[in-house]
Coordinates of C-alpha atoms and ligand atoms in Angstrom, one line a residue:
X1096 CA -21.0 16.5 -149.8
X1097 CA -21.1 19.2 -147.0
X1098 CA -21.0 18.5 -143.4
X1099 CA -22.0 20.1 -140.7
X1100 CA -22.6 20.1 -136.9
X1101 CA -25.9 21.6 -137.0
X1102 CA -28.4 22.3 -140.4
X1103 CA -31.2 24.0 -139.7
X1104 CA -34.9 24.0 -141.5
X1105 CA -36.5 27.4 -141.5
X1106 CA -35.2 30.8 -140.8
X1107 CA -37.5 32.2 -138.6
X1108 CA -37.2 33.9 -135.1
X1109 CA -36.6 29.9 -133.9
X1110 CA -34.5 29.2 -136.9
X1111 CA -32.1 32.2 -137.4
X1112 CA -31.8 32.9 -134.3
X1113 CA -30.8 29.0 -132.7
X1114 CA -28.3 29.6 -136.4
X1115 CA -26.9 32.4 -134.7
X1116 CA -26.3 31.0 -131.1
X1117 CA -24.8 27.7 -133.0
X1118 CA -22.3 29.6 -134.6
X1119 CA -21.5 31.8 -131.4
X1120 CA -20.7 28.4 -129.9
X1121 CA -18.5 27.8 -132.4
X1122 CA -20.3 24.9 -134.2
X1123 CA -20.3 25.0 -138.3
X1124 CA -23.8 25.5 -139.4
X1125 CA -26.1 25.9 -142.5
X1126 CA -29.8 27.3 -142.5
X1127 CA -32.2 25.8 -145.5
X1128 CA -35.3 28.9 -146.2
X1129 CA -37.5 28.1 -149.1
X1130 CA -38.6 31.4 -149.9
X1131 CA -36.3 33.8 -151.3
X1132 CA -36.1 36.2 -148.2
X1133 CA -34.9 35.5 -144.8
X1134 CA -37.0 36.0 -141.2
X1135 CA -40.1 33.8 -141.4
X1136 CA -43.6 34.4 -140.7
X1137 CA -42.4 37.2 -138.6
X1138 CA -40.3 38.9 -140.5
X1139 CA -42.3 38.7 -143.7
X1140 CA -45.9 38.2 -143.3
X1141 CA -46.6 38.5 -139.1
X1142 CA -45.2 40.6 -136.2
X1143 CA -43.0 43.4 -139.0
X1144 CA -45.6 44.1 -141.4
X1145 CA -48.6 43.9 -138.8
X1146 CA -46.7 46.7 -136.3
X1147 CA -46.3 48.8 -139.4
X1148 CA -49.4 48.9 -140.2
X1149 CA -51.1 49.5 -136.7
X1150 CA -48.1 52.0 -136.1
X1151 CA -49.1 54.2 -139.9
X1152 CA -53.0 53.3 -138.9
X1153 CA -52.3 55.0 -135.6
X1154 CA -50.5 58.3 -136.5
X1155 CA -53.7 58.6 -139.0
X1156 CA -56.0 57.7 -136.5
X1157 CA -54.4 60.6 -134.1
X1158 CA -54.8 63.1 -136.5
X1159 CA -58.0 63.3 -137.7
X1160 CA -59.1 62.4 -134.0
X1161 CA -56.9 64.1 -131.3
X1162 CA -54.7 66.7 -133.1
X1163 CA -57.7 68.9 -132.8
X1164 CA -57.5 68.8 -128.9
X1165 CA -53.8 69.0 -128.9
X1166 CA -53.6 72.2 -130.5
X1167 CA -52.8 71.1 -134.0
X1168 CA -54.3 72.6 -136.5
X1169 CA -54.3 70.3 -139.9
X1170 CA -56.4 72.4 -142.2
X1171 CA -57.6 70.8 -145.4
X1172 CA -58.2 67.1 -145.7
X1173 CA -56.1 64.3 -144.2
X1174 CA -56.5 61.2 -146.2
X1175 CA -54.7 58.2 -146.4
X1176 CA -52.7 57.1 -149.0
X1177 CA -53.3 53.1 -148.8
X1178 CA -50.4 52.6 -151.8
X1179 CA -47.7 54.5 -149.7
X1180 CA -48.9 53.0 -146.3
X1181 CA -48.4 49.8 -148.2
X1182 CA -44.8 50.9 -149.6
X1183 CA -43.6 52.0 -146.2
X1184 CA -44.4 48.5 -144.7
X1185 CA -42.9 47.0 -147.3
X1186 CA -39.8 48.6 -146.8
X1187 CA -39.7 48.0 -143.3
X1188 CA -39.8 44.2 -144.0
X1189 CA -37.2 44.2 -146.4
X1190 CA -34.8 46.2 -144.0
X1191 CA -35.2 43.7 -141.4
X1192 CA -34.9 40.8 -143.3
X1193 CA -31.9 41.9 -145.4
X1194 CA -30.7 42.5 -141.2
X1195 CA -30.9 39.0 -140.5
X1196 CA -29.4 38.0 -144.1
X1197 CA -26.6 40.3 -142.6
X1198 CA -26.5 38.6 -139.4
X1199 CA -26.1 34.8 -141.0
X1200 CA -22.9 36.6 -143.1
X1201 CA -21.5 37.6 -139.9
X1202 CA -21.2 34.6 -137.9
X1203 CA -20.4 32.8 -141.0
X1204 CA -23.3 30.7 -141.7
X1205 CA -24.0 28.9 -144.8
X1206 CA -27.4 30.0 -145.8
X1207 CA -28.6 27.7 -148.6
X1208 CA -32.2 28.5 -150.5
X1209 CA -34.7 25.7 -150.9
X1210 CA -36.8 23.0 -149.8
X1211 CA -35.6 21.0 -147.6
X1212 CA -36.3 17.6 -146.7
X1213 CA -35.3 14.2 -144.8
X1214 CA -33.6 12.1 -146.7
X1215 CA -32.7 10.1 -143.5
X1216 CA -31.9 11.1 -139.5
X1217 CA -28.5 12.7 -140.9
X1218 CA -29.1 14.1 -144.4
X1219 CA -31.3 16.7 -145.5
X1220 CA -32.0 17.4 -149.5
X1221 CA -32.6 21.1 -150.6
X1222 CA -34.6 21.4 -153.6
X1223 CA -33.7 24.8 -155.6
X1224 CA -36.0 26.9 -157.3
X1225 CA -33.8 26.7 -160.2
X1226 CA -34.9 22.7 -160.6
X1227 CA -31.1 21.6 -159.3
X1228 CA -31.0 19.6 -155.8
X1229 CA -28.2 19.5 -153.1
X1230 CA -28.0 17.1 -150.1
X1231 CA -26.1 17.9 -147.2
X1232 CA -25.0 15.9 -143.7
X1233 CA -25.8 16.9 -140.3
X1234 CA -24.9 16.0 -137.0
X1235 CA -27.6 17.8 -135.1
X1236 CA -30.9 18.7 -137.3
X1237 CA -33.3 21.8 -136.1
X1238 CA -36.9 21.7 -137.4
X1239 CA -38.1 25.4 -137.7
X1240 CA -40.8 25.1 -140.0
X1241 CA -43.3 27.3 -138.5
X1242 CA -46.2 27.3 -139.3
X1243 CA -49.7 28.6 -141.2
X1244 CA -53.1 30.2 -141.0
X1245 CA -55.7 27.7 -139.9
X1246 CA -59.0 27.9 -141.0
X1247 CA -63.0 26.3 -141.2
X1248 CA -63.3 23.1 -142.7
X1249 CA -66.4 25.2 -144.6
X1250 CA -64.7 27.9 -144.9
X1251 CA -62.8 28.8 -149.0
X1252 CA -60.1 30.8 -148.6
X1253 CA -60.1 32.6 -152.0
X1254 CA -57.7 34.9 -150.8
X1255 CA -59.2 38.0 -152.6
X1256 CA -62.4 38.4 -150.5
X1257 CA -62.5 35.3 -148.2
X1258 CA -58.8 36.1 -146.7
X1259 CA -55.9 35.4 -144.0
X1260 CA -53.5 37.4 -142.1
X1261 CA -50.7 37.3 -145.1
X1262 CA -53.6 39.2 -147.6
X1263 CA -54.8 41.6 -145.2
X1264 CA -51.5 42.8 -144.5
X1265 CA -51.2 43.8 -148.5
X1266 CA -55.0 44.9 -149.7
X1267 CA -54.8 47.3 -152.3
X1268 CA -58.5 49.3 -151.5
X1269 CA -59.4 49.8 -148.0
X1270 CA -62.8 47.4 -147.3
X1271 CA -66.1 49.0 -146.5
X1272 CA -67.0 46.2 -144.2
X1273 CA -64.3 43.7 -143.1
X1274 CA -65.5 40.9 -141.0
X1275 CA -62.8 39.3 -138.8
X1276 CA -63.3 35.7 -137.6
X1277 CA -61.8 35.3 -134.6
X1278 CA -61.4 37.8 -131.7
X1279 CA -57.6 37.0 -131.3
X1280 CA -54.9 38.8 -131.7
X1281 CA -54.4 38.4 -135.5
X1282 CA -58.5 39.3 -135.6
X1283 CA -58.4 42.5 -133.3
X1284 CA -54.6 43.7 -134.4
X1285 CA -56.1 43.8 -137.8
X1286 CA -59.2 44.7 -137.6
X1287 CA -58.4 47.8 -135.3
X1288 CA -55.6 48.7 -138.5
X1289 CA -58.8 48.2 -140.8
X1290 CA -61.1 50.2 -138.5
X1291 CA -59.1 53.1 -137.9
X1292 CA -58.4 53.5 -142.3
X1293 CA -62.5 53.5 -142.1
X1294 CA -63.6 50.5 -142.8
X1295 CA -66.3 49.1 -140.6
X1296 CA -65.0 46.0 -138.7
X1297 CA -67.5 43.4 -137.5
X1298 CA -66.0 40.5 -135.5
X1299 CA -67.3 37.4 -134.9
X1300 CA -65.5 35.4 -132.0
X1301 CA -66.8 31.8 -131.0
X1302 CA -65.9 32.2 -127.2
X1303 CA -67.9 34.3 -124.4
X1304 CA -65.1 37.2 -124.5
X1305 CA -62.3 38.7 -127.1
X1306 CA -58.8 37.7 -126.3
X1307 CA -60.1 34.6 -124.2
X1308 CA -57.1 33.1 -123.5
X1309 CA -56.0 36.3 -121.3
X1310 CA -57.1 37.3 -117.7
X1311 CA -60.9 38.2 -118.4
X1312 CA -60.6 41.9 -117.2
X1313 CA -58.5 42.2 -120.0
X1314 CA -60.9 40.8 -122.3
X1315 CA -63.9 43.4 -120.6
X1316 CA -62.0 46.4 -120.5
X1317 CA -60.6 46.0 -124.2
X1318 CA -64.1 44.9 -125.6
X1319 CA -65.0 48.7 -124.3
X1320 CA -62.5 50.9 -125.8
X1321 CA -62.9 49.1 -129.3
X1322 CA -66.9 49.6 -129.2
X1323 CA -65.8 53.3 -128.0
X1324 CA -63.8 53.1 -130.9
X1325 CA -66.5 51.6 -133.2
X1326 CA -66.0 48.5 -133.7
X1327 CA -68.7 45.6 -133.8
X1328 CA -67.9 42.8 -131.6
X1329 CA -69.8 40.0 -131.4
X1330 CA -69.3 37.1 -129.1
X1331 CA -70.8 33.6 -128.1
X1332 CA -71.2 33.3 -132.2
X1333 CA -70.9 30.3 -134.0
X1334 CA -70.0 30.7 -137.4
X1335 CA -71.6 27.9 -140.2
X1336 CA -71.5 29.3 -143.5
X1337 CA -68.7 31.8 -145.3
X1338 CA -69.9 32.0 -149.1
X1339 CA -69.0 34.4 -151.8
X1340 CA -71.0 36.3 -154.7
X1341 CA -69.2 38.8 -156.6
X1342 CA -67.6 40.8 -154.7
X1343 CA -69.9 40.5 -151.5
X1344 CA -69.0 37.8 -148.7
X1345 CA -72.1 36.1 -146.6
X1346 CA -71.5 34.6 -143.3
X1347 CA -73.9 33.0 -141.7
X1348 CA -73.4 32.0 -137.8
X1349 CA -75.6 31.2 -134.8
X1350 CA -75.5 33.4 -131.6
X1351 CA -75.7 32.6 -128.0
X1352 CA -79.7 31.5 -128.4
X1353 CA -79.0 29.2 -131.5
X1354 CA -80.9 32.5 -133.8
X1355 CA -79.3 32.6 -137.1
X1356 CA -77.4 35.8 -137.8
X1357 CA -76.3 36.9 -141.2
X1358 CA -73.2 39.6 -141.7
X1359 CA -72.4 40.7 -145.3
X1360 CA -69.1 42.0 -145.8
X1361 CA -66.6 42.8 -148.7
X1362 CA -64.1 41.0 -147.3
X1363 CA -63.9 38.9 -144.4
X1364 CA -60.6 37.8 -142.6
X1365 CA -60.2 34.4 -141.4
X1366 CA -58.6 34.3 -137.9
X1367 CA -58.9 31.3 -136.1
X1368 CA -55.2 30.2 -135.1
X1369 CA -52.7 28.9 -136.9
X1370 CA -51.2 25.1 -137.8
X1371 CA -47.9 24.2 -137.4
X1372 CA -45.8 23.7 -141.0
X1373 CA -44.2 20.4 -141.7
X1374 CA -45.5 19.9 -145.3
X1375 CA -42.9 18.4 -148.1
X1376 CA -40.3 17.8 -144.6
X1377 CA -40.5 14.2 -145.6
X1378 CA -40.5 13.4 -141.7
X1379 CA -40.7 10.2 -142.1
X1380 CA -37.9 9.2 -143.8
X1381 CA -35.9 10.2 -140.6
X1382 CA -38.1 8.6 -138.6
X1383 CA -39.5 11.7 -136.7
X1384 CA -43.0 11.2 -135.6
X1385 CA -45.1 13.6 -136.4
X1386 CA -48.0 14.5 -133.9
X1387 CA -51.9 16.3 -134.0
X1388 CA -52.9 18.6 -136.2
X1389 CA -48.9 18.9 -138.0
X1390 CA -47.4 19.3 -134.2
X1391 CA -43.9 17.5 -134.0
X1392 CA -44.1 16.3 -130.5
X1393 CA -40.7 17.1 -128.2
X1394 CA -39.3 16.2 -125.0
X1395 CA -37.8 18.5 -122.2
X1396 CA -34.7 18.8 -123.9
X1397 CA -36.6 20.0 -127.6
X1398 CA -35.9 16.7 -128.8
X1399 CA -38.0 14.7 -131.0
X1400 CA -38.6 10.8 -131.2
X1401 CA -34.9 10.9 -133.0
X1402 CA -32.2 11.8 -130.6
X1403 CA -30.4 14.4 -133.3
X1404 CA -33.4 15.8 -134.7
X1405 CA -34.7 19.2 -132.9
X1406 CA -37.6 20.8 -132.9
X1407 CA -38.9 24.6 -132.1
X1408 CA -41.3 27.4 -132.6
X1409 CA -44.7 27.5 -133.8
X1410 CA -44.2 23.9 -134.9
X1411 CA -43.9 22.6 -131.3
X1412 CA -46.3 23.0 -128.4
X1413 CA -47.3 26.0 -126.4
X1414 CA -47.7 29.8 -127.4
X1415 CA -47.1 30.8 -131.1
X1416 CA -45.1 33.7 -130.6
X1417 CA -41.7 35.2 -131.7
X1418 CA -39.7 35.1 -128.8
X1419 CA -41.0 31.9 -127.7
X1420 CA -39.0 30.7 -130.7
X1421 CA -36.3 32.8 -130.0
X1422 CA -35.8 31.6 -126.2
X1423 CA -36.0 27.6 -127.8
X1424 CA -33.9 28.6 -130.5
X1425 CA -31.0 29.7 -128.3
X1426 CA -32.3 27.2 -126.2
X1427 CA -31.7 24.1 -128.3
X1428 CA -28.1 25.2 -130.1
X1429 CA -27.3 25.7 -126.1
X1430 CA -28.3 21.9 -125.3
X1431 CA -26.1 20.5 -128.8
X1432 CA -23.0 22.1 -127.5
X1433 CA -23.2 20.5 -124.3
X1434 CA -25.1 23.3 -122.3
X1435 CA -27.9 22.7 -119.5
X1436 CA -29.9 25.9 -120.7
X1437 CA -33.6 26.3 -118.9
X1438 CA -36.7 28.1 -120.4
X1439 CA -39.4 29.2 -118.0
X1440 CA -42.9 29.1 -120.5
X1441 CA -44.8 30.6 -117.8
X1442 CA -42.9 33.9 -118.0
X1443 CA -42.6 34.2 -121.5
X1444 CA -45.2 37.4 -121.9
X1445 CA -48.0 37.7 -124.6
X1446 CA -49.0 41.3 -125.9
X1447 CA -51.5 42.5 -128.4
X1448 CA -50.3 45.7 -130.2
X1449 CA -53.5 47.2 -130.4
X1450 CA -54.2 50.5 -128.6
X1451 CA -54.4 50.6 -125.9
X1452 CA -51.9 47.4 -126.0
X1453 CA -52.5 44.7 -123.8
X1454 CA -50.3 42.5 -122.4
X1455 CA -49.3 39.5 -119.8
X1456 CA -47.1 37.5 -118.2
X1457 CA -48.3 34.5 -115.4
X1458 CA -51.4 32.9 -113.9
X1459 CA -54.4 34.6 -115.2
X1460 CA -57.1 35.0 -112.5
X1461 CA -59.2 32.8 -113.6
X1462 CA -56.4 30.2 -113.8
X1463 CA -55.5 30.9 -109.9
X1464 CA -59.3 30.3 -108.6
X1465 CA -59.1 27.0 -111.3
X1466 CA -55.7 25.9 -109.4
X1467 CA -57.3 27.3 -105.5
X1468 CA -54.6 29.4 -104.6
X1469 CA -55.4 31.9 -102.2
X1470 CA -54.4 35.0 -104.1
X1471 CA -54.7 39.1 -103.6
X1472 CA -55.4 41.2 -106.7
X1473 CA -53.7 45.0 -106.9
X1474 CA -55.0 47.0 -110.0
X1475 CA -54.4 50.7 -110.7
X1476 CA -56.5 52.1 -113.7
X1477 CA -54.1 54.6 -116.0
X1478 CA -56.4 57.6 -115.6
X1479 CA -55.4 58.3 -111.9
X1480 CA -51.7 58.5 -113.5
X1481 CA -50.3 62.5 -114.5
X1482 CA -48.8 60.9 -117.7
X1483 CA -51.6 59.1 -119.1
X1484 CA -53.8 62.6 -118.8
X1485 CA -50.4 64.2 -120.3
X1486 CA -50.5 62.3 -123.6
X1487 CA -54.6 61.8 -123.5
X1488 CA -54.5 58.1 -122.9
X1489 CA -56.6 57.1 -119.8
X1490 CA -58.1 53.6 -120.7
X1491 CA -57.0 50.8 -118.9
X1492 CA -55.1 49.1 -115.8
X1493 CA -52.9 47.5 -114.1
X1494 CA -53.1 44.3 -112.4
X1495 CA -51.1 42.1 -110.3
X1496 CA -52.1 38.7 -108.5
X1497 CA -50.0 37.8 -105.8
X1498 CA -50.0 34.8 -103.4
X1499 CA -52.3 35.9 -100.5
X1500 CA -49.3 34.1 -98.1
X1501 CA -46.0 34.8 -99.3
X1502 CA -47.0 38.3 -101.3
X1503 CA -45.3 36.7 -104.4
X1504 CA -45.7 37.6 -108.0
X1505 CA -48.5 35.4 -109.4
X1506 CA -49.5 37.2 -112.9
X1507 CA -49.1 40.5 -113.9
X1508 CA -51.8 41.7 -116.7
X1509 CA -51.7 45.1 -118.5
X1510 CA -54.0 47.3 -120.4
X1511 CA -53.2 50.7 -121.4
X1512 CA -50.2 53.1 -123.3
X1513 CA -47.1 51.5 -123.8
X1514 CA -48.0 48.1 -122.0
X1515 CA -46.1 45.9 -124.2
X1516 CA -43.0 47.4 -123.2
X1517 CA -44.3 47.8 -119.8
X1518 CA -44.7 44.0 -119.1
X1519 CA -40.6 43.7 -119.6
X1520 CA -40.7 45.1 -115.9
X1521 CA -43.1 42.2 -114.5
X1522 CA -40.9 39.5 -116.0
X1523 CA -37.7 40.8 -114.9
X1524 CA -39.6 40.8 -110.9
X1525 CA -41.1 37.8 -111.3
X1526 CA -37.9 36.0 -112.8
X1527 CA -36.5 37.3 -109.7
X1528 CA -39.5 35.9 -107.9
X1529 CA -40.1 39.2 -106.4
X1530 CA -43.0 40.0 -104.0
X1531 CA -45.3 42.9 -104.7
X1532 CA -43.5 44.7 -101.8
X1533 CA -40.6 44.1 -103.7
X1534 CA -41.9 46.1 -106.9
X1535 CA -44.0 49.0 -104.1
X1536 CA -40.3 49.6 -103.3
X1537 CA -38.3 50.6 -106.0
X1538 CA -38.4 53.6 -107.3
X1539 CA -39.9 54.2 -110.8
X1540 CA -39.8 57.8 -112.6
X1541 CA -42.4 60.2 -112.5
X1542 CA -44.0 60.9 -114.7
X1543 CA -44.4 57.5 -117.1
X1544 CA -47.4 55.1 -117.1
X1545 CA -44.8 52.4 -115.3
X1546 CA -45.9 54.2 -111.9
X1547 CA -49.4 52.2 -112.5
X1548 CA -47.0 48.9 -111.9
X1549 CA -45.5 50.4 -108.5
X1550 CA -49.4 51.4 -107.2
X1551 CA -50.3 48.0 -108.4
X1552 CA -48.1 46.8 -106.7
X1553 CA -48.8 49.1 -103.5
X1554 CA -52.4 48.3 -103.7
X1555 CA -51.9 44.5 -103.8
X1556 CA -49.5 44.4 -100.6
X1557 CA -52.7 45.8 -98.9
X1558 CA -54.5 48.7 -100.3
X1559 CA -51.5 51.3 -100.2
X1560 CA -52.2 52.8 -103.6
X1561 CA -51.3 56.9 -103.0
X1562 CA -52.6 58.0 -106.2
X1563 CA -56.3 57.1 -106.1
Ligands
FAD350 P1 -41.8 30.9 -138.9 O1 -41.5 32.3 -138.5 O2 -43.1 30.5 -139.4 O3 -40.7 30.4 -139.9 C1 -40.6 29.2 -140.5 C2 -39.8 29.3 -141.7 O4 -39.6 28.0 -142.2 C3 -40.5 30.0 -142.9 O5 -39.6 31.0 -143.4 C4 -40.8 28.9 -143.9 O6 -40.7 29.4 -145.2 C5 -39.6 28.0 -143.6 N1 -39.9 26.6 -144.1 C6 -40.9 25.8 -143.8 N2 -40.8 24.6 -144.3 C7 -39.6 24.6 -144.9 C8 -38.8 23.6 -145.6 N3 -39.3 22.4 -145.8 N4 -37.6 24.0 -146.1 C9 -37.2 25.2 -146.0 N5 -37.8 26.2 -145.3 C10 -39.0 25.9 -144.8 N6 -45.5 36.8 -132.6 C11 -45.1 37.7 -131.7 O7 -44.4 37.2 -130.8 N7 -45.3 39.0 -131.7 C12 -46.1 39.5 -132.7 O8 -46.4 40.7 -132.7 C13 -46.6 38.7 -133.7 N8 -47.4 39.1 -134.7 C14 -47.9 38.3 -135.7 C15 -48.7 38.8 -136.7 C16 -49.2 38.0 -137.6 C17 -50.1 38.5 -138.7 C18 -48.8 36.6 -137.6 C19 -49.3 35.7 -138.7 C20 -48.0 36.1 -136.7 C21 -47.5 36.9 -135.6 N9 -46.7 36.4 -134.6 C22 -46.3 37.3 -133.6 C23 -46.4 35.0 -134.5 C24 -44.9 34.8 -135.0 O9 -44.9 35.3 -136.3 C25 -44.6 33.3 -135.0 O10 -44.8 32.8 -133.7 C26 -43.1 33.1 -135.3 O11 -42.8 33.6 -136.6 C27 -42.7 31.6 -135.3 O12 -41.4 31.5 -135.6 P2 -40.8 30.1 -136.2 O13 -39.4 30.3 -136.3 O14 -41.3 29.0 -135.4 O15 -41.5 29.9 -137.6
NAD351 P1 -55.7 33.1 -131.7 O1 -55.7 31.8 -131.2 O2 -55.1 34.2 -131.0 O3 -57.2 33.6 -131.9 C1 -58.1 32.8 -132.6 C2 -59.5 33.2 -132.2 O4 -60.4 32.6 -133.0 C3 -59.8 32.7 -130.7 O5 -60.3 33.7 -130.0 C4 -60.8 31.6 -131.0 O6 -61.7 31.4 -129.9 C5 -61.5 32.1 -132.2 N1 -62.2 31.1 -133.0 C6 -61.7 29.8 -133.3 N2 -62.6 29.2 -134.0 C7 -63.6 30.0 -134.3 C8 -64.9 29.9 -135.0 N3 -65.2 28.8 -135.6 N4 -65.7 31.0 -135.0 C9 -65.3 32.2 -134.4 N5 -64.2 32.3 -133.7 C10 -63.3 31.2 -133.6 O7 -55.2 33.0 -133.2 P2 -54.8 34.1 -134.3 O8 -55.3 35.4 -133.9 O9 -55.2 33.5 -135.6 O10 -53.2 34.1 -134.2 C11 -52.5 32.9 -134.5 C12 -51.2 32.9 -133.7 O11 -50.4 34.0 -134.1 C13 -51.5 33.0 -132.2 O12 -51.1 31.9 -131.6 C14 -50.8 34.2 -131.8 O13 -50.1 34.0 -130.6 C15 -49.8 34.6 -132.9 N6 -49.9 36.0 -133.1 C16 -49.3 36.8 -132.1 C17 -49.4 38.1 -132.1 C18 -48.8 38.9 -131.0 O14 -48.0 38.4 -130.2 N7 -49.1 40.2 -130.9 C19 -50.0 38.8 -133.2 C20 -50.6 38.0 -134.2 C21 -50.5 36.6 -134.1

């Protein structure tokens, strides 16, 4: 039987990546994936495939809408060709799988393909897809099992019409009407894809606001460039029914009032969260406890009820997201080899790849007047900056909360071109725990939409935004 100092179950961003950092620290390890490719829900049916898509929707999107104004003339007809859109994605994932596939050879780690599951607190039994089994000891075992699209209790996912994320992101027509549940970032990321290929995207969100777990002027100033853009948003709805007939879907849902609203669609995505993945792990035969909803509860140290057993990612608490894995991934093979590794959650950033992107890192306004902190707010809207006229993208902001006493970095929250690589630049200051004065100082190059972060920042110190 093989041994090993750590086996690890699921090669996502947690999985592979805590494989990698193992390995680096020089202890033997083996990663268990059940499907036949490497990567996860990232890599296969999430972040990869979804950027493609907005990024082919986008260059489509520009040319039958602003090449015109640029001076480009396309004569003739631009159409899309959904199968090659489709191919290219496709592609993509495949390269960045066979990467990490790549990556597992380098640092010499046993990848092994299967199901695996407890067969106590030190052995874990892979089930083949060829019918042949294989059990294998660990010292230290890493749950990284991810996890799945969550849905209605009323709600039939036939995954032809009634859909999730992992169907949308392979549809072989484009839809005439696609209703989204759920104004989150699976919902509006998709949708806007959908919307921008020409289908008409109706999207029914249960809260007050899109995005609703984000600073609310986020949430306002997005819900406007997306009806600008066309799509139908609906909030305050709460959705009862989701039936099929032929190829037509009815949803049924009351609005704010309790009136009865009906939306026919030919397909409609479901995209209310996600559940973490722990099906067929057999937890119990290890002893690990096994919490809400699928959630494997963890201590400080990513430990679960058994000392050796580990768990990260989407099936642990806090924000489903890639590098959230990634930081508990490194985080946990860091702790096994003896480390005392730390992992701030409030500054790990969320984004929305729409456009304009949207992204975040801190206290949220509303979270500040929640807690009674006496904050400042600095915001510069993108329009006042040369660049954002340069390349024709004026919508949005940025904003910055500081602490009203010590001028600290509270929450940093971003709407506009290139914001998701913009909000590296918040993290880095507020990792630093810089003060808005700190940012107002340094220099940042003209012309790029970061100068919106610098006037932010001027205008929070006390109103000494130059640009506006
Ligand atoms: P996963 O990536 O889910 O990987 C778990 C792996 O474990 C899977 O490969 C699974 O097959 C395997 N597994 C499960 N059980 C077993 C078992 N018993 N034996 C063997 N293998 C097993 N996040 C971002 O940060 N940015 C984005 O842009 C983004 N876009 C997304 C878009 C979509 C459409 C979706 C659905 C998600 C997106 N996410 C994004 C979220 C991101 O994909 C997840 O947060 C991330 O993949 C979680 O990583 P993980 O390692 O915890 O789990
Ligand atoms: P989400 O939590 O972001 O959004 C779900 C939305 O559905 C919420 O706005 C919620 O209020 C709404 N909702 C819930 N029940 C509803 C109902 N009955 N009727 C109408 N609306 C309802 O979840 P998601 O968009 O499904 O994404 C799942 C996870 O994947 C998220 O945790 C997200 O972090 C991750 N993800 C991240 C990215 C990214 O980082 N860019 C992209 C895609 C997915």
């Amino acid at each position: 039987m093989s041994t090993y100092d750590v086996v690890i179950i699921g090669s996502g961003p947690g999985g592979y990546v805590a494989a990698i950092r193992c390995a680096q620290l020089g202890l033997k390890t083996a990663i268990i994936e059940k499907y036949s490719t490497l990567g996860g829900t990232c890599l296969n049916v999430g972040c990869i495939p979804s950027k493609a898509l907005l990024d082919s929707s986008h260059h489509y999107d520009d040319a039958i809408k602003h090449f015109e104004e640029h001076g480009i003339d396309i004569s003739g007809e631009v159409k899309v060709n959904l199968e090659q859109m489709m191919k290219r994605k496709s592609s993509v994932v495949s390269q960045t799988c066979d990467g990490v596939k790549f990556l597992m050879n380098k640092n010499k780690i046993d990848v092994i393909y299967g199901v695996g599951s407890f067969k106590d607190s030190t052995h874990v039994t892979i089930d083949k897809t060829e019918g042949e089994s294989e059990t294998i000891e660990a010292k230290n075992i890493i749950i990284a099992t991810g996890s799945k699209p969550a849905s209605l209790p009323f709600i039939k996912l036939d995954k032809e019409r009634v859909i999730t994320s992992t169907e949308a992101l392979k549809l072989k027509e484009i839809p005439k009407h696609m209703i989204v549940i759920g104004g989150g970032v699976i919902g509006l990321e998709l949708g806007q894809v959908y919307n921008r290929l020409g289908s008409e995207v109706t999207v029914i969100e249960y809260m007050d606001r899109i995005i609703p777990t984000m600073d609310a002027a986020l949430s306002r100033e997005l819900n406007k460039v997306f009806k600008k853009q066309g799509m139908n948003i609906n909030v305050s709805h709460k959705v009862k029914s989701v039936e099929r007939s032929g190829d037509e879907v009815i949803i049924k849902a009351d609005d704010k009032k309790g009136n009865e609203v009906e939306f026919k669609a030919d397909y409609c995505l479901v995209a209310v969260g996600r559940r973490p993945f722990t099906d067929g792990l057999n937890a119990n035969a290890a002893g690990v406890e096994i919490g809400e909803r699928g959630m494997i509860t963890v201590n400080e140290h990513l430990q679960t009820n058994v000392r050796n057993i580990y768990a990260i990612g989407d099936v642990v608490r806090g924000a489903m997201l890639a590098h959230k894995a990634e930081e508990e991934g490194t985080f946990v093979a860091e702790v096994i080899a003896g480390q005392k590794p730390h992992i701030d959650y409030n500054l790990i950033p969320g984004v929305v790849y729409t456009w304009p992107e949207v992204s975040a890192v801190g206290k949220t306004e509303e979270e500040l007047k929640e807690a009674g902190v006496n904050y400042k707010e600095g915001k510069f809207p993108m329009r006042a900056l040369g660049r954002s006229r340069a390349s024709g993208d004026t919508d949005g902001f940025v904003k910055i909360l500081t602490n009203a006493d010590t001028d600290e970095v509270l929450g940093v929250h971003m709407i506009g071109a290139r914001v998701a690589d913009l909000i590296t630049e918040a993290v880095t200051a507020m990792e630093f725990r810089a003060s808005a004065e700190d940012i107002a100082r340094m220099s940042h190059a003209h012309p790029t939409y970061a100068e919106a972060v610098k006037e932010a920042a001027l205008a929070a110190t006390g109103d000494r935004a130059m640009h506006i």
